Structure formats: C-alpha cells, structure tokens
Amino acid sequence: MGTMARQNPEGNFGKLLEDVTRGGLRHASAEALAELAKQLWYGQGDLVSVLEDEVSRRLRQVDQKQRALYLVDRLRRFPCVPREKAAVLKAFVSSWSSLKPAARSPRASQLVATHRLDKLAFEWGLEEDVSPQMKEVLQYQTRHYAATQGVSTGYSDGAPSPAEDRSRAVVAMAR
C-alpha cells in the first residue's frame, strides 16, 4: 500500500474519498480515514482538481458529496496543513457551500445541541461525524510525525506555533 500511494497519490486520494464516503461516516475505518488525512495533509499533488472531479462528477449522491466536503472542511483546519494549501482547500469547500442545507433535520439539531455531533457535520447537513475515529488519526498531524514526511508542512511555514509565540512574548517582556 505504501509504495502505491507514493506513485499515484491523486488517483489513490480520489478512490479513498469515494470509499470513505460511500456508506455512513460511522462505518469509515480509522485506517482509511488516517490514510485520507495523511494524503490531504502531506500529499504534494494537485488535490483540488481531484476533489473537484470527485464532487462534481464521481460522487453521485448529494449526501456522499456532503460527507466528502465535511471531511475536507474538517481536515483542512489542522495546523500541519501549510497555510497556502489550507487557503486553497478552504476556497474549494466554500465553492460548494450551496450543498449545505437550509434546514437541518430535527435529529441533527438534537445531536448537536447535546454535543454528540460535530458542528461542521451539522452545517453540512449530516447526522453523524468522524469524531470517534479521529483519535486514531490525530497522531499523524503532530509536529513530530509531520517532520518525518520530508515535505513542507504547516509547521514549516515559518509561522510559530501559539506556544512558541507565547514564550517569545514572555521573553520579550522580560527584557
């Protein structure tokens, strides 16, 4: 699997997105989700053209499109994503905001009110999210893991992390 993903990450990403979003999100495996996240976070290909192709042509059902957009919307927000890529992904997701339903289901409203549904999933009209699987995925967005990928990441953008920012401010005040 590892070598395959390297050779054709874009084709692989599209296929993975189709697989993960085909059924309900709660059925998506943590492994598949982690692979999708790693490709979105660290892949060097033009993901937006793949995403555009998937959402406009390959994913036929509206709910599958919504699941895909929710995943991209959620994953693009992590600090390991380089700023430029995050901005491009944000623009992509925004371009499909017409798929966010005007009215949400009573069940979704109830779930979000009781903190059992991610607000982003709710916005995309879903009644489920990937929060249970995210525990497995989070290890791949750490600064330490990102450093092993040999690519530019959000951590190498030159933007200090909030913690580094704070320690600098403290040092500056001490002077």
N, C-alpha and C. Protein backbone atom coordinates (compact mmCIF):
# COMPACT_ATOMS: atom_id res chain seq x y z
N MET A 1 0.83 -1.21 0.00
CA MET A 1 0.00 0.00 0.00
C MET A 1 0.87 1.25 0.00
N GLY A 2 1.91 1.28 0.84
CA GLY A 2 2.76 2.45 0.98
C GLY A 2 3.35 2.92 -0.33
N THR A 3 3.93 1.98 -1.11
CA THR A 3 4.58 2.38 -2.35
C THR A 3 3.56 2.82 -3.39
N MET A 4 2.41 2.16 -3.41
CA MET A 4 1.38 2.53 -4.35
C MET A 4 0.93 3.97 -4.14
N ALA A 5 0.71 4.30 -2.87
CA ALA A 5 0.23 5.64 -2.54
C ALA A 5 1.21 6.69 -3.02
N ARG A 6 2.50 6.37 -2.93
CA ARG A 6 3.53 7.32 -3.35
C ARG A 6 3.48 7.59 -4.86
N GLN A 7 3.28 6.51 -5.66
CA GLN A 7 3.36 6.66 -7.10
C GLN A 7 2.20 7.45 -7.68
N ASN A 8 1.00 7.16 -7.21
CA ASN A 8 -0.15 7.85 -7.78
C ASN A 8 -1.07 8.35 -6.68
N PRO A 9 -0.57 9.31 -5.89
CA PRO A 9 -1.36 9.73 -4.74
C PRO A 9 -2.70 10.34 -5.12
N GLU A 10 -2.77 11.03 -6.27
CA GLU A 10 -4.02 11.70 -6.61
C GLU A 10 -5.12 10.69 -6.92
N GLY A 11 -4.82 9.70 -7.76
CA GLY A 11 -5.81 8.67 -8.09
C GLY A 11 -6.22 7.94 -6.83
N ASN A 12 -5.23 7.67 -6.01
CA ASN A 12 -5.45 6.98 -4.75
C ASN A 12 -6.34 7.82 -3.83
N PHE A 13 -6.11 9.12 -3.78
CA PHE A 13 -6.88 10.01 -2.92
C PHE A 13 -8.36 10.01 -3.32
N GLY A 14 -8.60 10.11 -4.62
CA GLY A 14 -9.98 10.12 -5.11
C GLY A 14 -10.71 8.83 -4.76
N LYS A 15 -10.03 7.71 -4.97
CA LYS A 15 -10.60 6.39 -4.68
C LYS A 15 -10.89 6.26 -3.18
N LEU A 16 -9.93 6.72 -2.39
CA LEU A 16 -10.07 6.67 -0.93
C LEU A 16 -11.27 7.50 -0.47
N LEU A 17 -11.40 8.69 -1.06
CA LEU A 17 -12.51 9.58 -0.70
C LEU A 17 -13.85 8.90 -1.04
N GLU A 18 -13.90 8.24 -2.19
CA GLU A 18 -15.12 7.53 -2.59
C GLU A 18 -15.44 6.42 -1.59
N ASP A 19 -14.40 5.66 -1.22
CA ASP A 19 -14.61 4.54 -0.29
C ASP A 19 -15.07 5.02 1.09
N VAL A 20 -14.39 6.04 1.60
CA VAL A 20 -14.70 6.53 2.96
C VAL A 20 -16.09 7.14 3.03
N THR A 21 -16.54 7.77 1.94
CA THR A 21 -17.83 8.48 1.99
C THR A 21 -18.99 7.65 1.44
N ARG A 22 -18.71 6.44 0.96
CA ARG A 22 -19.76 5.64 0.33
C ARG A 22 -20.89 5.31 1.29
N GLY A 23 -20.54 4.81 2.46
CA GLY A 23 -21.57 4.49 3.46
C GLY A 23 -21.63 5.60 4.48
N GLY A 24 -22.29 5.35 5.58
CA GLY A 24 -22.31 6.35 6.65
C GLY A 24 -20.91 6.54 7.20
N LEU A 25 -20.61 7.74 7.68
CA LEU A 25 -19.26 8.03 8.18
C LEU A 25 -18.89 7.18 9.38
N ARG A 26 -19.88 6.78 10.16
CA ARG A 26 -19.53 5.97 11.34
C ARG A 26 -18.97 4.62 10.92
N HIS A 27 -19.21 4.22 9.67
CA HIS A 27 -18.68 2.94 9.19
C HIS A 27 -17.29 3.08 8.58
N ALA A 28 -16.83 4.31 8.40
CA ALA A 28 -15.50 4.52 7.81
C ALA A 28 -14.45 4.00 8.80
N SER A 29 -13.48 3.24 8.29
CA SER A 29 -12.47 2.72 9.20
C SER A 29 -11.48 3.82 9.56
N ALA A 30 -10.95 3.74 10.77
CA ALA A 30 -9.97 4.72 11.22
C ALA A 30 -8.74 4.68 10.31
N GLU A 31 -8.39 3.49 9.80
CA GLU A 31 -7.21 3.35 8.93
C GLU A 31 -7.41 4.11 7.62
N ALA A 32 -8.59 3.92 7.01
CA ALA A 32 -8.87 4.60 5.74
C ALA A 32 -8.91 6.11 5.96
N LEU A 33 -9.49 6.51 7.07
CA LEU A 33 -9.57 7.93 7.39
C LEU A 33 -8.18 8.52 7.62
N ALA A 34 -7.33 7.76 8.30
CA ALA A 34 -5.95 8.22 8.56
C ALA A 34 -5.19 8.37 7.24
N GLU A 35 -5.38 7.43 6.34
CA GLU A 35 -4.71 7.48 5.03
C GLU A 35 -5.19 8.70 4.25
N LEU A 36 -6.49 8.94 4.29
CA LEU A 36 -7.07 10.10 3.61
C LEU A 36 -6.50 11.39 4.20
N ALA A 37 -6.45 11.46 5.52
CA ALA A 37 -5.92 12.64 6.20
C ALA A 37 -4.46 12.87 5.83
N LYS A 38 -3.65 11.81 5.85
CA LYS A 38 -2.22 11.95 5.54
C LYS A 38 -2.03 12.46 4.12
N GLN A 39 -2.84 11.95 3.19
CA GLN A 39 -2.70 12.42 1.81
C GLN A 39 -3.15 13.87 1.67
N LEU A 40 -4.20 14.23 2.39
CA LEU A 40 -4.67 15.61 2.32
C LEU A 40 -3.64 16.55 2.97
N TRP A 41 -3.09 16.13 4.10
CA TRP A 41 -2.14 16.97 4.83
C TRP A 41 -0.77 17.07 4.16
N TYR A 42 -0.27 15.93 3.68
CA TYR A 42 1.13 15.90 3.23
C TYR A 42 1.32 15.63 1.75
N GLY A 43 0.24 15.25 1.04
CA GLY A 43 0.37 14.95 -0.39
C GLY A 43 0.81 16.19 -1.17
N GLN A 44 1.63 15.95 -2.20
CA GLN A 44 2.17 17.08 -2.96
C GLN A 44 1.42 17.33 -4.27
N GLY A 45 0.47 16.45 -4.58
CA GLY A 45 -0.25 16.61 -5.85
C GLY A 45 -1.29 17.71 -5.80
N ASP A 46 -1.93 17.95 -6.94
CA ASP A 46 -2.98 18.96 -7.01
C ASP A 46 -4.30 18.34 -6.54
N LEU A 47 -4.52 18.41 -5.24
CA LEU A 47 -5.71 17.77 -4.68
C LEU A 47 -7.00 18.44 -5.11
N VAL A 48 -6.94 19.74 -5.34
CA VAL A 48 -8.18 20.45 -5.65
C VAL A 48 -8.80 19.96 -6.96
N SER A 49 -7.97 19.70 -7.98
CA SER A 49 -8.57 19.21 -9.23
C SER A 49 -9.16 17.81 -9.02
N VAL A 50 -8.52 17.00 -8.18
CA VAL A 50 -9.07 15.67 -7.86
C VAL A 50 -10.39 15.84 -7.11
N LEU A 51 -10.39 16.74 -6.11
CA LEU A 51 -11.60 16.98 -5.32
C LEU A 51 -12.74 17.49 -6.20
N GLU A 52 -12.40 18.41 -7.09
CA GLU A 52 -13.41 19.00 -7.98
C GLU A 52 -14.04 17.89 -8.84
N ASP A 53 -13.18 17.02 -9.36
CA ASP A 53 -13.65 15.91 -10.19
C ASP A 53 -14.54 14.97 -9.38
N GLU A 54 -14.11 14.67 -8.16
CA GLU A 54 -14.89 13.77 -7.31
C GLU A 54 -16.26 14.36 -6.98
N VAL A 55 -16.25 15.60 -6.47
CA VAL A 55 -17.50 16.19 -6.01
C VAL A 55 -18.44 16.53 -7.16
N SER A 56 -17.89 16.99 -8.28
CA SER A 56 -18.79 17.38 -9.37
C SER A 56 -19.23 16.19 -10.22
N ARG A 57 -18.38 15.16 -10.34
CA ARG A 57 -18.72 14.08 -11.27
C ARG A 57 -18.87 12.69 -10.65
N ARG A 58 -17.89 12.30 -9.85
CA ARG A 58 -17.87 10.90 -9.41
C ARG A 58 -18.83 10.58 -8.28
N LEU A 59 -18.92 11.48 -7.32
CA LEU A 59 -19.83 11.23 -6.19
C LEU A 59 -21.23 11.65 -6.63
N ARG A 60 -22.07 10.67 -6.87
CA ARG A 60 -23.38 10.96 -7.47
C ARG A 60 -24.40 11.50 -6.47
N GLN A 61 -24.42 10.91 -5.28
CA GLN A 61 -25.44 11.27 -4.30
C GLN A 61 -25.07 12.54 -3.54
N VAL A 62 -26.06 13.37 -3.30
CA VAL A 62 -25.83 14.61 -2.56
C VAL A 62 -25.24 14.31 -1.18
N ASP A 63 -25.77 13.28 -0.50
CA ASP A 63 -25.25 13.02 0.85
C ASP A 63 -23.79 12.56 0.82
N GLN A 64 -23.40 11.89 -0.25
CA GLN A 64 -22.00 11.47 -0.36
C GLN A 64 -21.10 12.70 -0.61
N LYS A 65 -21.59 13.62 -1.42
CA LYS A 65 -20.86 14.87 -1.65
C LYS A 65 -20.71 15.62 -0.33
N GLN A 66 -21.80 15.68 0.44
CA GLN A 66 -21.76 16.39 1.73
C GLN A 66 -20.76 15.74 2.69
N ARG A 67 -20.72 14.42 2.71
CA ARG A 67 -19.75 13.73 3.58
C ARG A 67 -18.33 14.06 3.16
N ALA A 68 -18.09 14.07 1.85
CA ALA A 68 -16.74 14.37 1.34
C ALA A 68 -16.34 15.81 1.69
N LEU A 69 -17.26 16.74 1.49
CA LEU A 69 -16.96 18.15 1.77
C LEU A 69 -16.74 18.38 3.26
N TYR A 70 -17.53 17.71 4.08
CA TYR A 70 -17.34 17.80 5.53
C TYR A 70 -15.93 17.32 5.91
N LEU A 71 -15.50 16.19 5.35
CA LEU A 71 -14.18 15.66 5.69
C LEU A 71 -13.07 16.62 5.30
N VAL A 72 -13.16 17.16 4.08
CA VAL A 72 -12.14 18.12 3.62
C VAL A 72 -12.18 19.36 4.51
N ASP A 73 -13.39 19.82 4.82
CA ASP A 73 -13.57 21.01 5.64
C ASP A 73 -12.97 20.80 7.03
N ARG A 74 -13.15 19.61 7.57
CA ARG A 74 -12.61 19.34 8.90
C ARG A 74 -11.09 19.16 8.86
N LEU A 75 -10.60 18.39 7.90
CA LEU A 75 -9.17 18.08 7.85
C LEU A 75 -8.29 19.27 7.46
N ARG A 76 -8.86 20.20 6.69
CA ARG A 76 -8.05 21.35 6.23
C ARG A 76 -7.67 22.28 7.37
N ARG A 77 -8.35 22.17 8.51
CA ARG A 77 -8.16 23.11 9.61
C ARG A 77 -7.01 22.76 10.55
N PHE A 78 -6.34 21.64 10.32
CA PHE A 78 -5.27 21.24 11.23
C PHE A 78 -4.00 22.04 11.00
N PRO A 79 -3.22 22.27 12.07
CA PRO A 79 -2.03 23.12 11.94
C PRO A 79 -0.92 22.51 11.08
N CYS A 80 -1.00 21.22 10.77
CA CYS A 80 0.04 20.61 9.93
C CYS A 80 -0.14 20.97 8.46
N VAL A 81 -1.29 21.55 8.10
CA VAL A 81 -1.55 21.91 6.70
C VAL A 81 -0.88 23.25 6.40
N PRO A 82 -0.02 23.31 5.37
CA PRO A 82 0.61 24.59 5.03
C PRO A 82 -0.47 25.64 4.74
N ARG A 83 -0.17 26.88 5.13
CA ARG A 83 -1.16 27.96 5.00
C ARG A 83 -1.75 28.08 3.61
N GLU A 84 -0.89 28.01 2.61
CA GLU A 84 -1.34 28.19 1.23
C GLU A 84 -2.32 27.07 0.84
N LYS A 85 -1.96 25.84 1.19
CA LYS A 85 -2.83 24.69 0.87
C LYS A 85 -4.15 24.82 1.63
N ALA A 86 -4.09 25.22 2.89
CA ALA A 86 -5.30 25.38 3.70
C ALA A 86 -6.23 26.40 3.04
N ALA A 87 -5.65 27.48 2.53
CA ALA A 87 -6.45 28.54 1.90
C ALA A 87 -7.12 28.03 0.62
N VAL A 88 -6.38 27.25 -0.16
CA VAL A 88 -6.91 26.69 -1.40
C VAL A 88 -8.04 25.70 -1.09
N LEU A 89 -7.84 24.88 -0.07
CA LEU A 89 -8.87 23.91 0.32
C LEU A 89 -10.11 24.61 0.87
N LYS A 90 -9.87 25.71 1.60
CA LYS A 90 -11.00 26.47 2.14
C LYS A 90 -11.83 27.06 0.99
N ALA A 91 -11.14 27.59 -0.01
CA ALA A 91 -11.84 28.16 -1.17
C ALA A 91 -12.63 27.08 -1.90
N PHE A 92 -12.03 25.89 -2.02
CA PHE A 92 -12.72 24.78 -2.68
C PHE A 92 -14.01 24.43 -1.93
N VAL A 93 -13.88 24.25 -0.62
CA VAL A 93 -15.04 23.89 0.20
C VAL A 93 -16.11 24.98 0.12
N SER A 94 -15.69 26.23 0.19
CA SER A 94 -16.64 27.36 0.12
C SER A 94 -17.38 27.38 -1.21
N SER A 95 -16.69 26.97 -2.28
CA SER A 95 -17.32 26.99 -3.60
C SER A 95 -18.49 26.00 -3.68
N TRP A 96 -18.55 25.07 -2.74
CA TRP A 96 -19.63 24.08 -2.72
C TRP A 96 -20.62 24.33 -1.58
N SER A 97 -20.56 25.51 -0.98
CA SER A 97 -21.41 25.75 0.20
C SER A 97 -22.91 25.70 -0.13
N SER A 98 -23.25 25.74 -1.42
CA SER A 98 -24.67 25.61 -1.79
C SER A 98 -25.21 24.23 -1.41
N LEU A 99 -24.32 23.27 -1.16
CA LEU A 99 -24.77 21.94 -0.74
C LEU A 99 -25.07 21.87 0.75
N LYS A 100 -24.80 22.97 1.47
CA LYS A 100 -25.19 22.99 2.89
C LYS A 100 -26.69 23.25 2.91
N PRO A 101 -27.46 22.36 3.54
CA PRO A 101 -28.92 22.53 3.50
C PRO A 101 -29.39 23.73 4.32
N ALA A 102 -30.48 24.34 3.87
CA ALA A 102 -31.03 25.50 4.59
C ALA A 102 -31.63 25.03 5.91
N ALA A 103 -32.24 23.86 5.90
CA ALA A 103 -32.85 23.32 7.12
C ALA A 103 -32.17 22.02 7.52
N ARG A 104 -31.92 21.87 8.80
CA ARG A 104 -31.30 20.63 9.30
C ARG A 104 -32.39 19.73 9.88
N SER A 105 -32.11 18.46 9.94
CA SER A 105 -33.10 17.53 10.49
C SER A 105 -33.24 17.74 12.00
N PRO A 106 -34.43 17.46 12.54
CA PRO A 106 -34.62 17.58 14.00
C PRO A 106 -33.61 16.71 14.75
N ARG A 107 -33.31 15.53 14.19
CA ARG A 107 -32.36 14.63 14.85
C ARG A 107 -30.97 15.27 14.92
N ALA A 108 -30.54 15.86 13.81
CA ALA A 108 -29.22 16.50 13.79
C ALA A 108 -29.19 17.66 14.78
N SER A 109 -30.28 18.43 14.83
CA SER A 109 -30.35 19.56 15.76
C SER A 109 -30.24 19.09 17.20
N GLN A 110 -30.90 17.98 17.48
CA GLN A 110 -30.86 17.40 18.82
C GLN A 110 -29.44 16.92 19.16
N LEU A 111 -28.80 16.25 18.21
CA LEU A 111 -27.44 15.73 18.43
C LEU A 111 -26.43 16.85 18.66
N VAL A 112 -26.54 17.91 17.87
CA VAL A 112 -25.57 19.00 18.00
C VAL A 112 -25.82 19.74 19.31
N ALA A 113 -27.08 19.84 19.72
CA ALA A 113 -27.42 20.53 20.97
C ALA A 113 -26.87 19.79 22.18
N THR A 114 -26.76 18.47 22.07
CA THR A 114 -26.26 17.67 23.19
C THR A 114 -24.79 17.28 22.99
N HIS A 115 -24.12 18.02 22.12
CA HIS A 115 -22.67 17.82 21.86
C HIS A 115 -22.33 16.40 21.41
N ARG A 116 -23.25 15.79 20.66
CA ARG A 116 -22.96 14.45 20.13
C ARG A 116 -22.78 14.48 18.62
N LEU A 117 -22.71 15.69 18.08
CA LEU A 117 -22.47 15.84 16.64
C LEU A 117 -21.59 17.07 16.44
N ASP A 118 -20.52 16.88 15.68
CA ASP A 118 -19.60 17.95 15.32
C ASP A 118 -20.38 19.06 14.59
N LYS A 119 -20.16 20.31 14.99
CA LYS A 119 -20.89 21.44 14.37
C LYS A 119 -20.69 21.50 12.86
N LEU A 120 -19.48 21.15 12.41
CA LEU A 120 -19.22 21.18 10.96
C LEU A 120 -20.07 20.15 10.23
N ALA A 121 -20.18 18.96 10.81
CA ALA A 121 -21.01 17.91 10.19
C ALA A 121 -22.46 18.41 10.12
N PHE A 122 -22.89 19.05 11.19
CA PHE A 122 -24.23 19.63 11.26
C PHE A 122 -24.44 20.65 10.14
N GLU A 123 -23.45 21.53 9.96
CA GLU A 123 -23.54 22.55 8.90
C GLU A 123 -23.70 21.92 7.52
N TRP A 124 -23.02 20.78 7.32
CA TRP A 124 -23.09 20.10 6.02
C TRP A 124 -24.33 19.21 5.90
N GLY A 125 -25.23 19.28 6.90
CA GLY A 125 -26.48 18.55 6.80
C GLY A 125 -26.38 17.08 7.19
N LEU A 126 -25.31 16.73 7.90
CA LEU A 126 -25.12 15.32 8.28
C LEU A 126 -25.67 15.05 9.68
N GLU A 127 -25.92 13.79 9.95
CA GLU A 127 -26.38 13.38 11.29
C GLU A 127 -25.31 12.55 11.99
N GLU A 128 -24.11 12.52 11.40
CA GLU A 128 -23.01 11.76 12.00
C GLU A 128 -21.71 12.44 11.63
N ASP A 129 -20.66 12.15 12.41
CA ASP A 129 -19.36 12.75 12.12
C ASP A 129 -18.27 11.69 12.27
N VAL A 130 -17.02 12.11 12.22
CA VAL A 130 -15.92 11.14 12.33
C VAL A 130 -15.17 11.31 13.65
N SER A 131 -15.81 11.97 14.62
CA SER A 131 -15.13 12.18 15.91
C SER A 131 -14.62 10.88 16.55
N PRO A 132 -15.39 9.78 16.52
CA PRO A 132 -14.88 8.56 17.16
C PRO A 132 -13.57 8.06 16.54
N GLN A 133 -13.44 8.18 15.21
CA GLN A 133 -12.24 7.69 14.54
C GLN A 133 -11.07 8.67 14.62
N MET A 134 -11.35 9.94 14.94
CA MET A 134 -10.29 10.95 14.88
C MET A 134 -9.17 10.71 15.89
N LYS A 135 -9.48 10.02 16.98
CA LYS A 135 -8.42 9.73 17.97
C LYS A 135 -7.26 9.00 17.30
N GLU A 136 -7.59 8.07 16.39
CA GLU A 136 -6.56 7.31 15.68
C GLU A 136 -5.80 8.19 14.69
N VAL A 137 -6.49 9.18 14.16
CA VAL A 137 -5.93 9.99 13.08
C VAL A 137 -5.01 11.09 13.62
N LEU A 138 -5.31 11.57 14.82
CA LEU A 138 -4.59 12.73 15.36
C LEU A 138 -3.08 12.54 15.48
N GLN A 139 -2.64 11.31 15.70
CA GLN A 139 -1.20 11.07 15.84
C GLN A 139 -0.43 11.46 14.57
N TYR A 140 -1.13 11.50 13.42
CA TYR A 140 -0.45 11.80 12.16
C TYR A 140 -0.34 13.29 11.87
N GLN A 141 -0.91 14.13 12.75
CA GLN A 141 -0.80 15.57 12.49
C GLN A 141 0.14 16.23 13.48
N THR A 142 0.82 15.45 14.31
CA THR A 142 1.74 16.06 15.27
C THR A 142 2.95 16.64 14.55
N ARG A 143 3.57 17.60 15.18
CA ARG A 143 4.78 18.21 14.65
C ARG A 143 5.85 17.14 14.40
N HIS A 144 5.92 16.18 15.34
CA HIS A 144 6.93 15.12 15.24
C HIS A 144 6.70 14.26 13.99
N TYR A 145 5.45 13.82 13.79
CA TYR A 145 5.15 12.99 12.62
C TYR A 145 5.33 13.80 11.34
N ALA A 146 4.86 15.04 11.35
CA ALA A 146 4.96 15.89 10.16
C ALA A 146 6.41 16.02 9.71
N ALA A 147 7.32 16.10 10.69
CA ALA A 147 8.74 16.26 10.39
C ALA A 147 9.31 15.04 9.67
N THR A 148 8.67 13.88 9.81
CA THR A 148 9.16 12.66 9.16
C THR A 148 8.72 12.56 7.70
N GLN A 149 7.86 13.47 7.24
CA GLN A 149 7.28 13.34 5.90
C GLN A 149 8.14 13.91 4.78
N GLY A 150 9.16 14.69 5.15
CA GLY A 150 10.07 15.22 4.15
C GLY A 150 9.40 16.20 3.19
N VAL A 151 8.33 16.83 3.63
CA VAL A 151 7.65 17.82 2.79
C VAL A 151 7.39 19.06 3.63
N SER A 152 7.05 20.15 2.95
CA SER A 152 6.71 21.37 3.65
C SER A 152 5.36 21.17 4.33
N THR A 153 5.27 21.53 5.60
CA THR A 153 4.01 21.37 6.34
C THR A 153 3.63 22.71 6.96
N GLY A 154 2.51 22.71 7.64
CA GLY A 154 2.07 23.92 8.34
C GLY A 154 3.07 24.33 9.41
N TYR A 155 3.83 23.35 9.90
CA TYR A 155 4.80 23.65 10.95
C TYR A 155 6.06 24.28 10.38
N SER A 156 6.29 24.10 9.07
CA SER A 156 7.50 24.67 8.48
C SER A 156 7.19 25.94 7.70
N ASP A 157 5.99 26.48 7.92
CA ASP A 157 5.58 27.70 7.22
C ASP A 157 6.32 28.94 7.71
N GLY A 158 7.05 28.77 8.81
CA GLY A 158 7.69 29.94 9.39
C GLY A 158 6.77 30.61 10.39
N ALA A 159 5.55 30.11 10.48
CA ALA A 159 4.63 30.65 11.48
C ALA A 159 4.87 29.91 12.78
N PRO A 160 5.21 30.60 13.83
CA PRO A 160 5.44 29.90 15.10
C PRO A 160 4.12 29.34 15.62
N SER A 161 4.21 28.27 16.37
CA SER A 161 3.00 27.73 16.97
C SER A 161 2.56 28.69 18.06
N PRO A 162 1.30 28.65 18.47
CA PRO A 162 0.85 29.55 19.54
C PRO A 162 1.73 29.46 20.79
N ALA A 163 2.17 28.25 21.12
CA ALA A 163 3.02 28.08 22.32
C ALA A 163 4.35 28.81 22.14
N GLU A 164 4.94 28.68 20.94
CA GLU A 164 6.21 29.37 20.68
C GLU A 164 6.00 30.88 20.70
N ASP A 165 4.88 31.29 20.16
CA ASP A 165 4.53 32.70 20.16
C ASP A 165 4.48 33.26 21.57
N ARG A 166 3.81 32.50 22.45
CA ARG A 166 3.68 32.94 23.83
C ARG A 166 5.04 33.03 24.51
N SER A 167 5.88 32.01 24.31
CA SER A 167 7.17 32.04 25.00
C SER A 167 8.01 33.21 24.50
N ARG A 168 7.89 33.54 23.21
CA ARG A 168 8.61 34.70 22.68
C ARG A 168 8.12 35.99 23.34
N ALA A 169 6.81 36.07 23.48
CA ALA A 169 6.22 37.27 24.09
C ALA A 169 6.71 37.43 25.53
N VAL A 170 6.77 36.31 26.24
CA VAL A 170 7.23 36.33 27.64
C VAL A 170 8.68 36.80 27.70
N VAL A 171 9.52 36.25 26.81
CA VAL A 171 10.94 36.64 26.77
C VAL A 171 11.06 38.13 26.45
N ALA A 172 10.27 38.59 25.50
CA ALA A 172 10.33 40.00 25.10
C ALA A 172 9.95 40.91 26.28
N MET A 173 8.95 40.49 27.05
CA MET A 173 8.53 41.31 28.19
C MET A 173 9.59 41.32 29.28
N ALA A 174 10.29 40.21 29.40
CA ALA A 174 11.31 40.10 30.46
C ALA A 174 12.50 41.01 30.18
N ARG A 175 12.71 41.34 28.90
CA ARG A 175 13.89 42.16 28.56
C ARG A 175 13.78 43.52 29.16
